[in-house]
Short mmCIF file of C-alpha atoms in Angstrom, two decimals:
data_model
loop_
_atom_site.label_atom_id
_atom_site.label_comp_id
_atom_site.label_asym_id
_atom_site.label_seq_id
_atom_site.Cartn_x
_atom_site.Cartn_y
_atom_site.Cartn_z
CA UNK M 982 14.19 53.22 -15.57
CA UNK M 983 16.17 49.98 -15.17
CA UNK M 984 12.98 48.00 -15.83
CA UNK M 985 12.87 49.59 -19.29
CA UNK M 986 16.42 48.34 -19.92
CA UNK M 987 15.10 44.75 -19.73
CA UNK M 988 12.33 45.55 -22.22
CA UNK M 989 12.51 43.92 -25.65
CA UNK M 990 9.41 45.49 -27.23
CA UNK M 991 8.46 48.76 -28.91
CA UNK M 992 8.91 52.28 -27.54
CA UNK M 993 7.62 55.17 -29.68
CA UNK M 994 5.51 58.36 -29.54
CA UNK M 995 2.47 56.41 -28.36
CA UNK M 996 4.39 55.11 -25.35
CA UNK M 997 5.71 51.69 -24.37
CA UNK M 998 4.17 48.70 -26.15
CA UNK M 999 3.27 46.45 -23.22
CA UNK M 1000 2.91 42.77 -24.16
CA UNK M 1001 -0.11 40.97 -22.69
CA UNK M 1002 -1.30 37.36 -22.56
CA UNK M 1003 -4.64 36.25 -21.12
CA UNK M 1004 -4.96 33.43 -18.64
CA UNK M 1005 -7.52 31.93 -16.32
CA UNK M 1006 -6.85 30.08 -13.10
CA UNK M 1007 -7.88 26.42 -13.15
CA UNK M 1008 -8.45 24.81 -9.76
CA UNK M 1009 -7.64 21.11 -9.54
CA UNK M 1010 -8.95 18.93 -6.74
CA UNK M 1011 -6.30 16.46 -5.60
CA UNK M 1012 -6.94 13.46 -3.37
CA UNK M 1013 -3.96 11.72 -1.82
CA UNK M 1014 -2.34 10.39 1.29
CA UNK M 1015 -0.54 12.70 3.69
CA UNK M 1016 1.14 10.99 6.67
CA UNK M 1017 -1.08 7.96 6.35
CA UNK M 1018 -4.43 9.77 6.17
CA UNK M 1019 -6.54 10.44 3.08
CA UNK M 1020 -6.47 14.18 2.36
CA UNK M 1021 -8.06 16.48 -0.22
CA UNK M 1022 -6.49 19.74 -1.34
CA UNK M 1023 -6.76 22.18 -4.23
CA UNK M 1024 -4.02 23.28 -6.61
CA UNK M 1025 -4.15 26.22 -8.99
CA UNK M 1026 -2.74 26.19 -12.52
CA UNK M 1027 -2.82 28.86 -15.22
CA UNK M 1028 -4.54 27.99 -18.48
CA UNK M 1029 -3.89 30.31 -21.40
CA UNK M 1030 -7.10 31.09 -23.26
CA UNK M 1031 -5.92 31.84 -26.79
CA UNK M 1032 -3.05 29.79 -28.20
CA UNK M 1033 -1.42 29.73 -31.63
CA UNK M 1034 1.03 27.45 -33.41
CA UNK M 1035 4.45 29.09 -33.30
CA UNK M 1036 6.07 29.61 -36.71
CA UNK M 1037 9.56 29.36 -35.17
CA UNK M 1038 9.53 26.30 -32.93
CA UNK M 1039 6.22 24.63 -33.86
CA UNK M 1040 4.87 24.60 -30.28
CA UNK M 1041 1.69 26.17 -28.94
CA UNK M 1042 2.21 29.58 -27.32
CA UNK M 1043 -0.32 32.02 -25.86
CA UNK M 1044 -1.29 34.74 -28.36
CA UNK M 1045 0.25 38.14 -27.65
CA UNK M 1046 -1.64 41.40 -27.50
CA UNK M 1047 0.06 44.82 -27.35
CA UNK M 1048 -1.30 47.95 -25.69
CA UNK M 1049 0.64 51.21 -25.73
CA UNK M 1050 0.95 53.04 -22.42
CA UNK M 1051 2.93 56.04 -21.24
CA UNK M 1052 4.57 55.73 -17.82
CA UNK M 1053 2.48 57.26 -15.04
CA UNK M 1054 5.16 57.28 -12.34
CA UNK M 1055 8.13 55.59 -10.73
CA UNK M 1056 8.37 53.08 -7.88
CA UNK M 1057 12.05 53.11 -6.97
CA UNK M 1058 13.82 51.98 -10.13
CA UNK M 1059 10.61 50.48 -11.57
CA UNK M 1060 8.30 52.24 -14.01
CA UNK M 1061 4.57 52.40 -13.24
CA UNK M 1062 1.90 51.95 -15.92
CA UNK M 1063 -1.88 52.27 -15.77
CA UNK M 1064 -4.03 49.61 -17.42
CA UNK M 1065 -7.41 48.06 -16.60
CA UNK M 1066 -8.14 50.98 -14.26
CA UNK M 1067 -5.23 50.32 -11.88
CA UNK M 1068 -1.58 51.32 -11.53
CA UNK M 1069 0.84 48.40 -12.02
CA UNK M 1070 4.60 47.92 -11.83
CA UNK M 1071 5.09 45.08 -14.34
CA UNK M 1072 8.22 43.09 -15.09
CA UNK M 1073 8.84 44.17 -18.68
CA UNK M 1074 11.20 41.30 -19.51
CA UNK M 1075 8.23 38.89 -19.78
CA UNK M 1076 4.65 39.23 -21.09
CA UNK M 1077 2.13 40.56 -18.57
CA UNK M 1078 -0.50 37.97 -17.62
CA UNK M 1079 -4.00 39.45 -17.22
CA UNK M 1080 -7.56 38.16 -16.83
CA UNK M 1081 -8.95 40.79 -19.24
CA UNK M 1082 -7.06 42.64 -21.97
CA UNK M 1083 -6.87 46.44 -21.84
CA UNK M 1084 -9.58 48.04 -23.99
CA UNK M 1085 -7.19 49.23 -26.72
CA UNK M 1086 -5.03 46.08 -26.93
CA UNK M 1087 -4.01 45.10 -30.46
CA UNK M 1088 -4.10 41.41 -31.42
CA UNK M 1089 -0.84 40.20 -32.95
CA UNK M 1090 -0.78 37.85 -35.94
CA UNK M 1091 0.80 34.39 -35.70
CA UNK M 1092 4.10 35.59 -37.19
CA UNK M 1093 4.24 38.71 -35.00
CA UNK M 1094 3.36 36.74 -31.89
CA UNK M 1095 6.01 34.12 -32.73
CA UNK M 1096 8.58 36.88 -33.21
CA UNK M 1097 7.69 38.30 -29.81
CA UNK M 1098 8.08 34.91 -28.10
CA UNK M 1099 11.42 34.31 -29.82
CA UNK M 1100 12.76 37.86 -29.87
CA UNK M 1101 16.32 36.75 -30.58
CA UNK M 1102 15.17 35.92 -34.12
CA UNK M 1103 14.82 38.66 -36.71
CA UNK M 1104 11.80 38.80 -39.00
CA UNK M 1105 13.90 37.56 -41.92
CA UNK M 1106 14.90 34.46 -39.94
CA UNK M 1107 11.26 33.74 -39.05
CA UNK M 1108 10.17 34.04 -42.69
CA UNK M 1109 13.07 31.86 -43.83
CA UNK M 1110 12.15 29.17 -41.29
CA UNK M 1111 8.49 29.40 -42.33
CA UNK M 1112 9.42 28.95 -46.00
CA UNK M 1113 11.60 25.94 -45.13
CA UNK M 1114 8.72 24.42 -43.15
CA UNK M 1115 6.34 24.89 -46.10
CA UNK M 1116 8.88 23.37 -48.51
CA UNK M 1117 9.29 20.34 -46.24
CA UNK M 1118 5.51 19.87 -46.08
CA UNK M 1119 5.26 19.96 -49.89
CA UNK M 1120 7.81 17.15 -50.36
#
């Protein structure tokens, strides 16, 4: 249950609102010198498929999706959840990175996704910052 103590999202009758982002692995071919010889190796980076402009900080963040799941077991102090046909023990303090969203995942709007990325802000603060940004653009 200590993993749920780190959780910043929603817990209600439907279960725990797990936060998901989608990414693909991009393989980069690198050519360089290693100890005087020309070598080729591959590096892997994550590329986030769906990005949005954050209403809080103005940067691009991956879009959040939420799927509600009830715990299916325990693994020591960690809570197990089932999604995409498998049992997982996710770190609930950060969004879960997946290749495919769960079938019942709900797409969050720009404002909701921004609030989830900057969870120390309340909704009123986000709306106030958005209004200030719009006022500055109109000047």
